[in-house]
GROMACS .gro file of C-alpha atoms in nm:
model
  219
    1MET     CA    1   2.903   4.594  -3.913
    2ALA     CA    2   3.165   4.836  -3.759
    3THR     CA    3   2.941   5.121  -3.869
    4ARG     CA    4   2.608   4.965  -3.769
    5PRO     CA    5   2.591   5.145  -3.425
    6ILE     CA    6   2.703   5.484  -3.584
    7LEU     CA    7   2.437   5.452  -3.861
    8ALA     CA    8   2.179   5.343  -3.610
    9GLU     CA    9   2.224   5.677  -3.420
   10LEU     CA   10   2.231   5.868  -3.739
   11CYS     CA   11   1.891   5.745  -3.837
   12ALA     CA   12   1.740   5.926  -3.542
   13HIS     CA   13   1.932   6.253  -3.613
   14LEU     CA   14   1.969   6.314  -3.982
   15ARG     CA   15   1.703   6.458  -4.197
   16LEU     CA   16   1.730   6.572  -4.547
   17ALA     CA   17   1.626   6.924  -4.609
   18ASP     CA   18   1.259   6.851  -4.688
   19GLY     CA   19   1.239   6.640  -4.361
   20THR     CA   20   1.285   6.325  -4.510
   21ARG     CA   21   1.437   6.047  -4.277
   22ILE     CA   22   1.731   5.834  -4.370
   23ARG     CA   23   1.709   5.463  -4.285
   24PHE     CA   24   2.002   5.238  -4.291
   25GLU     CA   25   1.986   4.854  -4.324
   26SER     CA   26   2.327   4.696  -4.189
   27ALA     CA   27   2.469   4.363  -4.259
   28GLY     CA   28   2.824   4.218  -4.273
   29GLY     CA   29   3.023   4.358  -4.547
   30VAL     CA   30   3.068   4.057  -4.754
   31GLU     CA   31   2.685   4.019  -4.761
   32ILE     CA   32   2.642   4.383  -4.855
   33ALA     CA   33   2.885   4.352  -5.126
   34ARG     CA   34   2.692   4.035  -5.253
   35ARG     CA   35   2.359   4.216  -5.254
   36VAL     CA   36   2.492   4.523  -5.432
   37ARG     CA   37   2.640   4.295  -5.705
   38GLU     CA   38   2.295   4.121  -5.743
   39GLY     CA   39   2.138   4.444  -5.791
   40ALA     CA   40   1.991   4.549  -5.457
   41GLU     CA   41   1.784   4.863  -5.485
   42ALA     CA   42   1.907   5.128  -5.241
   43ASP     CA   43   2.028   5.489  -5.253
   44LEU     CA   44   2.353   5.478  -5.051
   45LEU     CA   45   2.634   5.232  -4.972
   46VAL     CA   46   2.854   5.239  -4.689
   47LEU     CA   47   3.132   4.997  -4.674
   48ALA     CA   48   3.506   4.949  -4.646
   49ALA     CA   49   3.659   5.196  -4.884
   50ASP     CA   50   3.831   4.937  -5.102
   51ALA     CA   51   3.511   4.749  -5.139
   52VAL     CA   52   3.332   5.056  -5.256
   53THR     CA   53   3.623   5.132  -5.496
   54ALA     CA   54   3.562   4.762  -5.641
   55LEU     CA   55   3.208   4.799  -5.677
   56GLU     CA   56   3.254   5.133  -5.855
   57ALA     CA   57   3.482   4.980  -6.101
   58ALA     CA   58   3.222   4.703  -6.152
   59GLY     CA   59   2.941   4.976  -6.238
   60HIS     CA   60   2.744   4.946  -5.914
   61VAL     CA   61   2.833   5.310  -5.793
   62VAL     CA   62   2.751   5.639  -5.964
   63PRO     CA   63   3.101   5.743  -6.090
   64GLY     CA   64   3.237   6.013  -5.882
   65THR     CA   65   3.048   5.976  -5.587
   66ALA     CA   66   3.262   5.773  -5.385
   67ARG     CA   67   3.364   5.960  -5.037
   68PRO     CA   68   3.592   5.853  -4.745
   69LEU     CA   69   3.406   5.870  -4.427
   70TRP     CA   70   3.586   5.731  -4.118
   71VAL     CA   71   3.917   5.556  -3.998
   72SER     CA   72   3.852   5.273  -3.752
   73GLN     CA   73   4.115   5.100  -3.538
   74VAL     CA   74   4.111   4.725  -3.482
   75VAL     CA   75   4.147   4.632  -3.102
   76ALA     CA   76   4.210   4.332  -2.909
   77ALA     CA   77   3.982   4.210  -2.644
   78VAL     CA   78   3.952   3.936  -2.363
   79PRO     CA   79   3.669   3.791  -2.180
   80ALA     CA   80   3.574   4.036  -1.899
   81ASP     CA   81   3.675   3.803  -1.611
   82ALA     CA   82   4.022   3.717  -1.768
   83PRO     CA   83   4.345   3.856  -1.675
   84ALA     CA   84   4.444   4.142  -1.915
   85PRO     CA   85   4.771   4.072  -2.109
   86ALA     CA   86   4.999   4.354  -2.163
   87LEU     CA   87   4.980   4.494  -2.530
   88ASP     CA   88   5.258   4.772  -2.514
   89THR     CA   89   5.492   4.634  -2.742
   90VAL     CA   90   5.493   4.392  -3.047
   91ASP     CA   91   5.671   4.143  -2.819
   92ASP     CA   92   5.359   4.161  -2.587
   93LEU     CA   93   5.124   4.102  -2.893
   94ARG     CA   94   5.322   3.794  -3.002
   95ALA     CA   95   5.306   3.664  -2.634
   96ALA     CA   96   4.934   3.726  -2.610
   97LEU     CA   97   4.877   3.549  -2.928
   98THR     CA   98   5.104   3.245  -2.876
   99SER     CA   99   4.954   3.194  -2.521
  100ALA     CA  100   4.583   3.213  -2.643
  101THR     CA  101   4.396   2.889  -2.666
  102ALA     CA  102   4.145   3.027  -2.934
  103ILE     CA  103   4.156   3.359  -3.129
  104ALA     CA  104   3.844   3.507  -3.294
  105TYR     CA  105   3.842   3.736  -3.572
  106SER     CA  106   3.595   3.866  -3.836
  107THR     CA  107   3.507   3.805  -4.197
  108GLY     CA  108   3.558   4.179  -4.253
  109PRO     CA  109   3.858   4.393  -4.344
  110SER     CA  110   3.981   4.351  -3.992
  111GLY     CA  111   3.990   3.965  -4.017
  112THR     CA  112   4.190   4.004  -4.342
  113ALA     CA  113   4.439   4.237  -4.192
  114LEU     CA  114   4.477   4.009  -3.893
  115LEU     CA  115   4.565   3.723  -4.108
  116ASP     CA  116   4.840   3.927  -4.295
  117LEU     CA  117   4.965   4.038  -3.948
  118LEU     CA  118   5.018   3.686  -3.831
  119HIS     CA  119   5.219   3.610  -4.143
  120ARG     CA  120   5.424   3.922  -4.066
  121LEU     CA  121   5.484   3.803  -3.718
  122ASP     CA  122   5.569   3.447  -3.853
  123VAL     CA  123   5.316   3.297  -3.622
  124ALA     CA  124   5.045   3.205  -3.874
  125ASP     CA  125   5.133   2.832  -3.892
  126THR     CA  126   5.172   2.800  -3.524
  127LEU     CA  127   4.819   2.962  -3.455
  128ALA     CA  128   4.638   2.792  -3.761
  129ASP     CA  129   4.439   2.559  -3.545
  130ARG     CA  130   4.349   2.824  -3.286
  131LEU     CA  131   4.193   3.071  -3.520
  132VAL     CA  132   3.807   3.080  -3.502
  133GLN     CA  133   3.642   3.305  -3.751
  134ALA     CA  134   3.305   3.463  -3.646
  135PRO     CA  135   3.015   3.397  -3.892
  136PRO     CA  136   2.932   3.710  -4.119
  137GLY     CA  137   2.761   3.970  -3.905
  138VAL     CA  138   2.844   3.808  -3.581
  139PRO     CA  139   3.090   4.016  -3.363
  140ALA     CA  140   3.421   3.841  -3.292
  141GLY     CA  141   3.374   3.943  -2.939
  142SER     CA  142   3.063   3.738  -2.878
  143LEU     CA  143   3.288   3.428  -2.898
  144LEU     CA  144   3.467   3.580  -2.602
  145ALA     CA  145   3.145   3.591  -2.403
  146SER     CA  146   3.029   3.233  -2.493
  147GLY     CA  147   3.361   3.083  -2.413
  148ARG     CA  148   3.451   2.985  -2.754
  149ALA     CA  149   3.765   3.218  -2.755
  150ASP     CA  150   3.991   3.380  -2.509
  151LEU     CA  151   4.141   3.650  -2.735
  152ALA     CA  152   3.943   3.851  -3.016
  153PHE     CA  153   4.038   4.108  -3.280
  154GLN     CA  154   3.777   4.331  -3.437
  155GLN     CA  155   3.689   4.712  -3.484
  156HIS     CA  156   3.660   4.906  -3.169
  157SER     CA  157   3.295   4.996  -3.237
  158GLU     CA  158   3.193   4.636  -3.262
  159LEU     CA  159   3.376   4.542  -2.933
  160MET     CA  160   3.307   4.830  -2.707
  161ASP     CA  161   2.964   4.763  -2.584
  162LEU     CA  162   2.966   4.393  -2.570
  163PRO     CA  163   2.869   4.245  -2.240
  164GLY     CA  164   3.129   4.014  -2.092
  165VAL     CA  165   3.410   4.167  -2.306
  166ALA     CA  166   3.701   4.389  -2.189
  167VAL     CA  167   3.888   4.589  -2.465
  168LEU     CA  168   4.263   4.567  -2.409
  169GLY     CA  169   4.314   4.864  -2.679
  170PRO     CA  170   4.480   4.904  -3.030
  171LEU     CA  171   4.774   4.697  -3.148
  172PRO     CA  172   5.119   4.822  -3.080
  173GLY     CA  173   5.356   5.001  -3.309
  174ASP     CA  174   5.365   4.912  -3.670
  175THR     CA  175   5.127   4.623  -3.585
  176ALA     CA  176   4.838   4.862  -3.575
  177ILE     CA  177   4.552   4.785  -3.808
  178THR     CA  178   4.313   5.042  -3.949
  179SER     CA  179   4.026   5.037  -4.174
  180LEU     CA  180   3.891   5.316  -4.396
  181PHE     CA  181   3.505   5.318  -4.432
  182GLY     CA  182   3.355   5.507  -4.722
  183ALA     CA  183   3.020   5.577  -4.882
  184ALA     CA  184   2.880   5.631  -5.219
  185VAL     CA  185   2.556   5.676  -5.417
  186LEU     CA  186   2.424   5.325  -5.568
  187ALA     CA  187   2.370   5.313  -5.937
  188THR     CA  188   2.025   5.169  -5.848
  189THR     CA  189   1.897   5.479  -5.670
  190THR     CA  190   1.587   5.619  -5.796
  191ALA     CA  191   1.629   5.952  -5.620
  192PRO     CA  192   2.009   6.055  -5.707
  193ALA     CA  193   1.967   6.406  -5.583
  194ARG     CA  194   1.844   6.296  -5.246
  195ALA     CA  195   2.101   6.027  -5.234
  196ARG     CA  196   2.372   6.293  -5.279
  197GLU     CA  197   2.215   6.523  -5.001
  198ALA     CA  198   2.229   6.221  -4.780
  199LEU     CA  199   2.579   6.147  -4.874
  200ALA     CA  200   2.685   6.493  -4.790
  201LEU     CA  201   2.514   6.452  -4.421
  202LEU     CA  202   2.741   6.144  -4.371
  203THR     CA  203   3.051   6.356  -4.423
  204GLY     CA  204   2.938   6.643  -4.203
  205ASP     CA  205   3.000   6.742  -3.848
  206GLU     CA  206   2.724   6.552  -3.659
  207ALA     CA  207   2.809   6.239  -3.833
  208THR     CA  208   3.194   6.281  -3.762
  209ARG     CA  209   3.100   6.360  -3.384
  210ARG     CA  210   2.908   6.042  -3.344
  211ALA     CA  211   3.176   5.832  -3.514
  212ALA     CA  212   3.431   5.968  -3.281
  213ALA     CA  213   3.218   5.859  -2.989
  214ARG     CA  214   3.254   5.509  -3.126
  215GLY     CA  215   3.627   5.532  -3.170
  216MET     CA  216   3.647   5.647  -3.535
  217THR     CA  217   3.810   5.950  -3.681
  218ARG     CA  218   3.716   6.160  -3.979
  219ALA     CA  219   3.909   6.038  -4.293
   0.00000   0.00000   0.00000
């Protein structure tokens, strides 16, 4: 879902050489991977890079077509009307975590990385009862706006435009969490040449510029 706003913008701007438009259908990463494993017919796949690699190993991706696209940072956020805790140091982060009553996180790579980080900070057991996982495809930040959480962690692009949410910024020092997103041609494509052309557009300057506006950098 972190790439959804970027891909939605690109739908209106990217064309193949013959004028063909590119259409993207976005869903949670877990759901997309399931659809691909079940043989979903599509031309391109955009997903967390490690998930693309796993699907390639399982034969669902045309060998040699996987490409890195964008690097995304995970950020922390609070309700817009709440005081903004400091997030300059690892101690600040630990204090924000332990003072929160409910912490929202996602089912995607950012959620997995956050759980790993909590273990590294030795607060996983303390916070176990305060963790609230957003359903697949639902932004963790929406739990802030609804009052179900008072601290959330997710990809910047998924939090930056949500009403009622204030983004604090990336995590400090060596607690920073980044996710790499990639793309590949799916084995189910019926137009492999066009799929490769579309893949090239995703790695081009226009796509990179729009990804940067959403807080992502070229991989």
